[in-house]
Coordinates of C-alpha atoms in Angstrom, one line a residue:
M28 CA 118.6 109.3 121.0
A29 CA 118.2 111.9 118.3
P30 CA 120.6 114.8 118.5
D31 CA 119.4 118.4 119.4
V32 CA 120.8 120.8 116.8
T33 CA 120.5 124.6 116.7
V34 CA 121.1 126.3 113.4
I35 CA 121.8 130.0 113.2
G36 CA 120.6 131.6 110.0
G37 CA 117.8 130.7 107.5
G38 CA 119.5 131.3 104.2
P39 CA 120.3 128.4 101.8
A40 CA 123.0 126.9 104.1
G41 CA 120.9 127.0 107.2
S42 CA 117.6 125.9 105.6
I43 CA 119.2 123.0 103.7
A44 CA 121.1 121.8 106.8
S45 CA 118.0 122.1 108.9
A46 CA 115.7 120.3 106.5
L47 CA 118.2 117.4 105.9
L48 CA 118.8 117.0 109.7
A49 CA 115.0 116.9 110.4
R50 CA 114.5 114.4 107.6
G51 CA 117.3 112.3 109.3
G52 CA 115.5 112.3 112.6
A53 CA 117.3 115.1 114.4
R54 CA 115.5 117.7 116.6
V55 CA 116.3 121.0 115.0
R56 CA 115.7 124.7 115.9
L57 CA 116.5 127.3 113.3
L58 CA 117.1 130.9 114.4
E59 CA 116.7 133.5 111.7
R60 CA 117.3 137.2 112.4
D61 CA 115.0 138.5 109.7
T62 CA 111.4 137.8 108.7
F63 CA 111.2 136.1 105.3
P64 CA 110.8 136.9 102.5
R65 CA 113.7 139.3 102.4
Y66 CA 115.8 140.7 99.6
H67 CA 119.1 139.0 98.8
V68 CA 121.4 139.2 95.8
G69 CA 122.9 136.1 94.2
E70 CA 120.3 135.0 91.7
S71 CA 122.3 132.5 89.6
V72 CA 122.1 129.0 91.0
A73 CA 124.5 126.2 90.0
T74 CA 123.2 122.9 88.8
S75 CA 124.6 121.0 91.8
C76 CA 121.9 122.7 93.9
R77 CA 119.2 120.8 92.2
S78 CA 120.3 117.5 93.6
I79 CA 120.7 119.0 97.1
I80 CA 117.3 120.7 97.0
E81 CA 115.7 117.3 95.9
L82 CA 117.4 115.6 98.8
A83 CA 116.0 118.2 101.2
G84 CA 112.4 117.6 99.8
A85 CA 111.9 121.0 98.1
L86 CA 112.5 120.3 94.4
D87 CA 108.8 120.1 93.3
E88 CA 108.1 123.5 95.0
I89 CA 111.2 125.2 93.6
A90 CA 110.6 123.8 90.1
S91 CA 107.0 125.1 90.2
R92 CA 108.0 128.8 90.9
G93 CA 108.4 129.8 87.3
Y94 CA 112.1 130.8 87.6
T95 CA 114.2 131.1 84.4
V96 CA 115.7 127.7 83.6
K97 CA 119.5 127.9 83.4
E98 CA 121.5 125.6 81.2
G99 CA 125.0 127.2 81.4
L100 CA 126.9 130.4 81.0
L101 CA 128.8 132.5 78.5
L102 CA 132.0 134.5 79.4
R103 CA 133.2 137.3 77.2
W104 CA 136.6 137.6 78.9
G105 CA 139.7 139.3 77.5
G106 CA 140.5 139.3 73.8
E107 CA 139.5 135.7 72.9
R108 CA 136.1 134.7 71.5
D109 CA 133.3 133.9 73.8
W110 CA 133.6 131.0 76.2
V111 CA 130.3 129.0 76.0
V112 CA 129.7 126.5 78.8
D113 CA 126.5 124.6 77.8
W114 CA 125.8 121.9 80.3
P115 CA 123.6 119.7 78.0
E116 CA 126.1 120.0 75.2
I117 CA 129.0 119.0 77.4
F118 CA 127.4 116.4 79.7
G119 CA 124.7 115.1 77.4
A120 CA 120.9 115.3 77.1
D121 CA 120.5 114.0 80.7
A122 CA 122.5 116.9 82.2
Q123 CA 120.7 118.6 85.1
T124 CA 119.6 122.2 84.7
S125 CA 119.2 124.9 87.3
W126 CA 117.6 128.3 87.6
Q127 CA 118.0 132.1 87.8
V128 CA 116.0 132.9 90.8
D129 CA 114.3 135.6 92.8
R130 CA 116.3 135.1 96.0
A131 CA 113.6 136.6 98.3
D132 CA 111.2 134.0 97.0
F133 CA 113.7 131.2 96.6
D134 CA 115.1 131.5 100.2
D135 CA 111.6 131.8 101.5
V136 CA 110.6 128.5 99.9
L137 CA 113.6 126.7 101.4
L138 CA 112.9 128.1 104.8
R139 CA 109.2 127.1 104.7
N140 CA 110.3 123.6 103.5
A141 CA 112.6 123.3 106.5
A142 CA 109.5 123.9 108.7
K143 CA 107.5 121.3 106.7
Q144 CA 110.3 118.8 107.4
G145 CA 109.8 119.3 111.2
V146 CA 112.2 122.1 112.0
E147 CA 111.2 124.7 114.6
V148 CA 111.8 127.9 112.7
V149 CA 112.0 131.1 114.8
E150 CA 112.1 134.3 112.7
G151 CA 113.1 137.6 114.2
A152 CA 115.5 135.7 116.5
R153 CA 118.9 137.4 117.0
A154 CA 121.6 135.0 118.1
R155 CA 123.9 136.7 120.6
R156 CA 126.4 134.0 121.4
V157 CA 127.3 130.3 121.2
R158 CA 127.9 128.9 124.7
F159 CA 130.9 126.7 125.1
E160 CA 131.6 124.2 127.9
D161 CA 135.0 122.7 128.2
G162 CA 135.9 123.9 124.7
R163 CA 132.8 122.4 123.1
A164 CA 129.8 124.2 121.7
A165 CA 126.9 123.5 124.0
G166 CA 124.1 125.9 123.2
V167 CA 123.0 129.2 121.9
D168 CA 121.7 132.4 123.6
W169 CA 119.3 134.6 121.6
T170 CA 116.7 137.3 121.8
H171 CA 113.2 137.2 120.4
D172 CA 110.4 139.8 120.8
G173 CA 112.5 141.5 123.5
Q174 CA 112.8 138.3 125.5
E175 CA 116.1 136.5 126.3
H176 CA 116.2 132.8 125.4
S177 CA 118.8 130.1 125.9
A178 CA 118.9 126.5 124.7
D179 CA 121.3 123.6 125.0
A180 CA 122.4 121.8 121.8
D181 CA 124.4 118.7 121.0
F182 CA 125.6 120.5 117.8
V183 CA 125.5 124.1 116.6
I184 CA 125.6 125.0 112.9
D185 CA 126.5 128.6 112.3
A186 CA 125.0 129.7 109.0
S187 CA 124.8 133.3 110.1
G188 CA 126.4 134.6 106.8
R189 CA 128.9 137.3 106.6
S190 CA 128.2 138.5 110.1
G191 CA 129.9 135.4 111.3
L192 CA 128.7 134.8 114.8
L193 CA 131.6 132.3 115.5
S194 CA 134.4 133.3 113.2
V195 CA 134.0 137.0 113.6
R196 CA 132.6 137.6 117.1
H197 CA 133.8 134.5 119.0
F198 CA 137.1 133.2 117.5
Q199 CA 138.0 136.3 115.5
D200 CA 139.8 134.1 113.0
R201 CA 138.4 135.3 109.7
R202 CA 141.1 136.3 107.2
P203 CA 140.4 138.4 104.1
H204 CA 142.0 137.7 100.8
D205 CA 143.6 141.1 99.8
V206 CA 143.6 140.3 96.1
F207 CA 139.7 140.3 96.2
R208 CA 138.9 143.5 98.0
N209 CA 136.1 144.2 95.6
V210 CA 132.9 146.2 95.5
A211 CA 129.7 145.3 93.6
I212 CA 127.2 147.8 92.3
W213 CA 124.0 146.6 90.6
G214 CA 120.4 147.2 89.7
Y215 CA 117.6 145.7 87.6
W216 CA 116.3 146.4 84.1
H217 CA 112.9 145.4 82.6
G218 CA 113.7 144.1 79.1
G219 CA 117.1 143.2 77.7
D220 CA 119.1 140.7 75.8
L221 CA 121.8 138.1 76.1
L222 CA 124.8 137.5 73.9
P223 CA 124.4 135.2 70.9
R224 CA 125.3 131.6 71.7
T225 CA 124.3 132.0 75.3
P226 CA 122.9 128.7 76.6
K227 CA 119.2 128.7 77.5
G228 CA 118.7 131.1 80.5
G229 CA 122.5 131.4 81.0
I230 CA 124.3 134.2 82.7
N231 CA 126.6 136.5 80.8
V232 CA 129.9 137.5 82.4
V233 CA 131.7 140.3 80.6
S234 CA 135.2 141.6 81.5
S235 CA 136.4 145.2 81.4
P236 CA 139.7 146.9 82.0
E237 CA 138.6 147.8 85.6
G238 CA 136.5 144.7 86.5
W239 CA 133.6 142.7 85.1
Y240 CA 129.9 142.7 84.6
W241 CA 127.1 140.2 85.2
V242 CA 123.9 140.0 83.2
I243 CA 121.3 137.5 84.6
P244 CA 117.9 136.9 82.9
L245 CA 115.2 136.6 85.5
A246 CA 111.5 135.7 85.1
G247 CA 109.2 138.3 83.6
D248 CA 111.8 139.8 81.2
V249 CA 113.7 141.2 84.2
F250 CA 117.5 141.4 84.0
S251 CA 119.9 141.7 87.0
L252 CA 123.0 143.7 86.0
G253 CA 126.0 144.4 88.1
F254 CA 129.6 145.6 88.0
V255 CA 132.4 144.3 90.2
T256 CA 135.7 146.3 90.7
H257 CA 138.4 146.8 93.2
Q258 CA 137.5 148.9 96.2
D259 CA 140.2 151.5 95.4
N260 CA 138.8 152.0 91.9
F261 CA 135.2 152.1 93.1
L262 CA 136.0 154.8 95.7
K263 CA 138.0 156.9 93.2
R264 CA 135.2 156.8 90.6
R265 CA 132.4 157.3 93.1
K266 CA 133.6 160.9 93.7
D267 CA 132.8 161.8 90.1
Y268 CA 129.0 161.1 90.5
P269 CA 126.2 162.7 92.5
D270 CA 124.8 159.3 93.4
T271 CA 125.2 155.6 92.7
R272 CA 122.4 155.6 90.1
A273 CA 124.4 157.9 87.9
M274 CA 127.5 155.8 88.4
L275 CA 125.9 152.5 87.5
L276 CA 124.2 153.9 84.3
D277 CA 127.5 155.4 83.2
L278 CA 129.3 152.1 83.8
V279 CA 126.8 150.4 81.6
Q280 CA 127.5 152.9 78.8
E281 CA 131.2 152.3 79.1
S282 CA 130.9 148.7 77.8
D283 CA 129.9 148.3 74.2
T284 CA 128.7 144.8 75.0
V285 CA 126.6 145.6 78.1
R286 CA 125.3 148.8 76.5
G287 CA 123.9 146.7 73.7
L288 CA 122.4 144.1 76.0
T289 CA 120.4 146.8 77.8
A290 CA 119.4 148.8 74.7
R291 CA 115.8 147.7 74.8
G292 CA 115.6 147.7 78.6
V293 CA 114.2 150.2 81.1
F294 CA 116.2 150.8 84.3
Q295 CA 114.1 150.1 87.4
G296 CA 115.6 152.8 89.5
E297 CA 117.0 151.3 92.6
V298 CA 120.8 150.8 92.9
R299 CA 122.5 148.6 95.5
V300 CA 126.2 148.5 96.5
E301 CA 127.9 145.9 98.6
Q302 CA 131.5 145.0 99.5
D303 CA 132.5 141.7 98.1
F304 CA 135.6 141.1 100.2
S305 CA 136.5 137.5 100.0
Y306 CA 137.7 135.7 103.1
A307 CA 138.0 132.4 104.9
A308 CA 138.0 131.4 108.6
D309 CA 141.0 129.5 109.9
S310 CA 138.8 126.5 110.7
F311 CA 135.4 125.5 109.4
C312 CA 134.4 123.3 112.3
G313 CA 135.3 122.3 115.8
P314 CA 134.0 120.3 118.8
G315 CA 130.2 120.5 118.6
Y316 CA 130.0 123.1 115.8
F317 CA 130.2 123.6 112.0
L318 CA 130.4 126.9 110.1
A319 CA 128.3 126.7 106.9
G320 CA 128.0 129.0 103.9
D321 CA 129.3 132.6 104.2
S322 CA 130.0 132.2 107.9
A323 CA 132.9 130.0 107.0
C324 CA 134.1 131.6 103.7
F325 CA 133.0 134.0 101.0
L326 CA 134.3 134.3 97.4
D327 CA 134.1 136.9 94.7
P328 CA 130.8 136.2 92.8
L329 CA 132.6 135.8 89.4
L330 CA 131.6 132.2 88.9
S331 CA 128.2 132.4 90.8
T332 CA 129.4 129.9 93.4
G333 CA 127.7 131.4 96.5
V334 CA 124.5 129.3 96.7
H335 CA 126.4 126.2 95.7
L336 CA 128.9 126.6 98.5
A337 CA 126.1 127.3 101.0
M338 CA 124.0 124.3 100.1
Y339 CA 127.0 122.0 99.7
S340 CA 128.3 122.9 103.2
G341 CA 124.8 122.7 104.7
M342 CA 124.5 119.1 103.3
L343 CA 127.9 118.1 104.5
A344 CA 127.2 119.5 108.0
A345 CA 123.9 117.6 108.2
A346 CA 125.6 114.4 107.0
S347 CA 128.4 114.8 109.6
V348 CA 126.0 115.3 112.5
L349 CA 123.8 112.3 111.5
A350 CA 126.8 110.0 110.9
V351 CA 128.1 110.8 114.4
D352 CA 124.7 110.2 115.8
D353 CA 124.5 106.8 114.0
G354 CA 127.9 105.8 115.3
D355 CA 129.2 105.3 111.7
V356 CA 132.2 107.7 112.3
S357 CA 133.7 109.5 115.3
E358 CA 133.1 113.2 115.7
E359 CA 136.8 113.8 114.9
E360 CA 136.4 111.9 111.6
A361 CA 133.2 113.8 110.8
R362 CA 135.0 117.1 111.4
A363 CA 137.9 116.0 109.2
F364 CA 135.4 115.0 106.5
Y365 CA 133.6 118.3 106.6
E366 CA 136.7 120.5 106.8
S367 CA 138.5 118.7 104.0
L368 CA 135.6 118.6 101.5
Y369 CA 134.4 122.1 102.2
R370 CA 137.9 123.5 102.1
N371 CA 138.6 121.7 98.8
A372 CA 135.4 123.1 97.3
Y373 CA 136.2 126.6 98.4
G374 CA 139.8 126.2 97.2
R375 CA 138.7 125.0 93.8
M376 CA 136.6 128.0 93.2
F377 CA 139.2 130.3 94.8
S378 CA 141.9 129.0 92.4
M379 CA 139.6 129.4 89.3
V380 CA 138.6 133.0 90.2
A381 CA 142.1 134.0 91.1
G382 CA 143.2 132.7 87.7
F383 CA 140.7 135.0 86.0
Y384 CA 142.0 138.0 87.9
E385 CA 145.6 137.4 87.0
Q386 CA 147.1 138.6 83.7
Y387 CA 145.0 137.1 80.9
R388 CA 146.8 134.2 79.3
G389 CA 144.1 132.6 77.2
K390 CA 141.3 130.2 77.6
N391 CA 143.4 127.0 77.5
T392 CA 145.4 128.2 80.5
Y393 CA 142.2 128.2 82.6
F394 CA 141.1 124.9 81.1
W395 CA 144.4 123.4 82.1
L396 CA 143.9 124.7 85.6
A397 CA 140.4 123.2 85.6
Q398 CA 141.8 119.8 84.7
R399 CA 144.1 119.9 87.6
L400 CA 141.4 121.1 90.0
A401 CA 139.0 118.4 88.8
R402 CA 141.7 115.7 89.1
G403 CA 141.3 114.8 85.4
R404 CA 138.0 112.9 85.9
Y405 CA 136.0 114.2 82.9
P406 CA 137.7 113.1 79.7
E407 CA 135.3 110.3 79.1
L408 CA 132.4 112.7 79.0
V409 CA 134.3 114.7 76.3
R410 CA 134.9 111.6 74.2
R411 CA 131.2 110.8 74.1
H412 CA 129.8 114.3 73.5
D413 CA 132.5 116.4 71.9
A414 CA 134.5 114.4 69.4
T415 CA 135.3 117.4 67.2
T416 CA 137.2 119.6 69.7
P417 CA 140.9 119.1 70.2
F418 CA 141.3 116.7 73.2
R419 CA 143.1 118.9 75.6
S420 CA 140.8 121.9 75.1
A421 CA 137.7 119.7 75.2
E422 CA 138.8 117.9 78.4
G423 CA 139.5 121.3 80.0
S424 CA 136.1 122.5 78.9
A425 CA 134.4 119.5 80.6
A426 CA 136.4 120.1 83.8
F427 CA 135.7 123.8 83.8
A428 CA 131.9 123.1 83.4
A429 CA 132.0 120.5 86.2
I430 CA 133.7 122.9 88.6
T431 CA 131.4 125.9 87.8
A432 CA 128.3 123.7 88.0
G433 CA 129.4 122.3 91.4
V434 CA 129.4 118.8 89.9
A435 CA 133.1 118.2 90.8
D436 CA 132.4 118.8 94.5
L437 CA 129.4 116.5 94.6
D438 CA 131.5 113.9 92.9
D439 CA 134.3 114.3 95.5
A440 CA 131.9 114.0 98.4
G441 CA 130.4 110.7 97.1
R442 CA 133.5 108.7 96.2
A443 CA 136.4 107.1 98.0
G444 CA 139.4 109.5 98.2
G445 CA 137.3 112.5 97.3
A446 CA 138.5 114.4 100.4
A447 CA 142.2 113.9 99.5
P448 CA 144.1 117.2 98.9
I449 CA 144.4 118.4 95.3
G450 CA 148.1 118.0 94.4
G451 CA 150.9 120.6 94.6
Q452 CA 150.4 124.2 95.7
I453 CA 147.3 124.7 93.7
L454 CA 145.1 125.3 96.7
A455 CA 147.7 126.8 99.0
A456 CA 146.1 130.2 99.5
A457 CA 142.8 128.6 100.6
V458 CA 144.0 125.5 102.4
A459 CA 147.0 126.8 104.3
Q460 CA 144.7 128.8 106.7
R461 CA 143.1 125.9 108.5
S462 CA 144.2 125.5 112.1
M463 CA 143.0 122.1 113.0
E464 CA 145.5 119.9 114.9
G465 CA 147.2 117.6 112.4
D466 CA 146.1 117.2 108.8
P467 CA 142.4 116.7 108.5
Y468 CA 142.8 115.0 105.1
D469 CA 144.5 112.0 106.8
E470 CA 141.3 111.0 108.6
A471 CA 138.9 111.9 105.8
T472 CA 140.3 110.2 102.7
G473 CA 138.6 106.9 103.7
L474 CA 135.2 108.4 104.1
S475 CA 132.5 109.3 101.6
L476 CA 129.0 110.8 101.6
V477 CA 125.9 108.6 101.3
T478 CA 122.4 109.8 100.8
S479 CA 120.4 106.5 100.9
P480 CA 118.8 105.0 102.9
R481 CA 119.8 107.9 105.2
L482 CA 122.1 110.9 104.7
G483 CA 125.4 110.2 106.4
I484 CA 129.0 109.2 106.0
E485 CA 130.3 105.7 105.2
R486 CA 133.8 104.2 105.6
T487 CA 135.5 102.7 102.6
Q488 CA 138.7 100.9 101.9
Q489 CA 139.1 102.0 98.4
P490 CA 142.4 103.9 97.6
A491 CA 142.4 107.6 97.4
Q492 CA 143.0 109.4 94.1
S493 CA 145.3 112.5 94.0

C-alpha cells in the first residue's frame, strides 16, 4: 500500500521531495505557509540541481523560463590572481550547466510541478506541530483559513526552512556554528558587469578585509549584489548610517572591484538584511521523519550551496521513503543512508567555507582540501581536459569544481561506499553533532541511490572507499 507522506514547506527541498514521492506512487500532502510566488534570496543554482529537477519532471519548464545560464564562478579572494571555475573547461563539452534564477519564479515553478505530479498542495497552511506516537512521527496538525486540521502520516518530511518545526520547536536540538555568525545585506542593480574571465553567466565572489561580496547576473541585465560580514562588524558599522540603503551603497564604494562592476548600473532602491547564522541539528532524521533543506542545516552562502543542499536532501528523503515502502531496505537502514549522505554533503561544504574564512594561505591549500573532501576521485578528468596545468593544482581544481557544483555529492549517493565517512577529522565540526544511536555510517556504506526504474535505494556488496 502506498505510503501517506506529509511534507511541511514548499521551497526547493519540499517541492522536490513531494514531486519525487508522487512520481514514485506515494500519496503526498504539501503544506506551505505562504502563497506563491514569494520573494526569496539565493539566486545562484549549482549544476547538480539540473539532474534532480529533471528527475522530478520539471526540467523543460525550468529551462524555458529564460534564466541566465550559468557555467561556473570566479573568486577574487585574497592576494592571488582570480580563481576561475569553468565547468565546461574542467569537465568537458558535455558538462551540465545551471542557472542564475529569480527565486520567486523558480520556486513557484517547482511547487506547481509538484501539484502536476499529483501532490495535494495547500498554500496558506501553517503547520503547528508534528504529532508523535510511541516516539514515531505519526501526523501533522495545521491551520488553514482559520480552521484547524489534522492528518495522519506514515512519514513526515520537515522542509520548513529556518523556522525548523522539528529541530527548533520540538526537539530544540539546533546548534549554531559560532564562527559563522554573519549578516548579509543586499540589493539589486539594473546594469552592471562581471570580472574578465568569468565563465558564462557565472557568479563573482570578491573578498574584502571585513567579509565578502557576491555579484550575480540575472535575466534582463539585473544584478544581485550583496555583502556578508560578521554580526559584530555589521552592528558596529550600522550605527554610522541613517539607513541600510546608505550602508550598502557605501560598502559597494569601498571595494575597487565591486565599484567598477556597478559603474554602469542603476541601484533599484530596496535593501534587504538577513542573519546568515550557520547551524546544524543534532540529527537529520528519526522514526517516521526526515529534516530536509534548511530545517536540518544552513551554511554561509559563500559557495552558493543552499539550493543544492535543499534539493539533494529532498531527493534523498524521497528515495528513503520509497525504498522502505518497497521493502528494499529497513527504515533504520534508510535513515542511516539519509543521515550519512546529507551529513557528508553538509560537512564537505562546511569544511570548504571554513577554510576560506581562516587565515588566507593560498589557492593550492584549498585545492588540497578539496582533493581530500572529494576522496581523490577526479584526476582522470584533469588528465583528459587540462594537460597543461601542474598535476596537483589541476586535480585540486577539478575536485573543487565538483564540490561547488554538487557533483561530488551526487556521485557519493549513487556509488557503493559513497556514504562512508571522509577520513580523519576533516568533517569533525559538522559530523560530531549527530545523536543517532551507534554510527549511521556502519549501516549505510553498503547502500546506494538508484533512479531507474524507480527512485530508491539498492543494496550492494562492493567495498567502500575512504
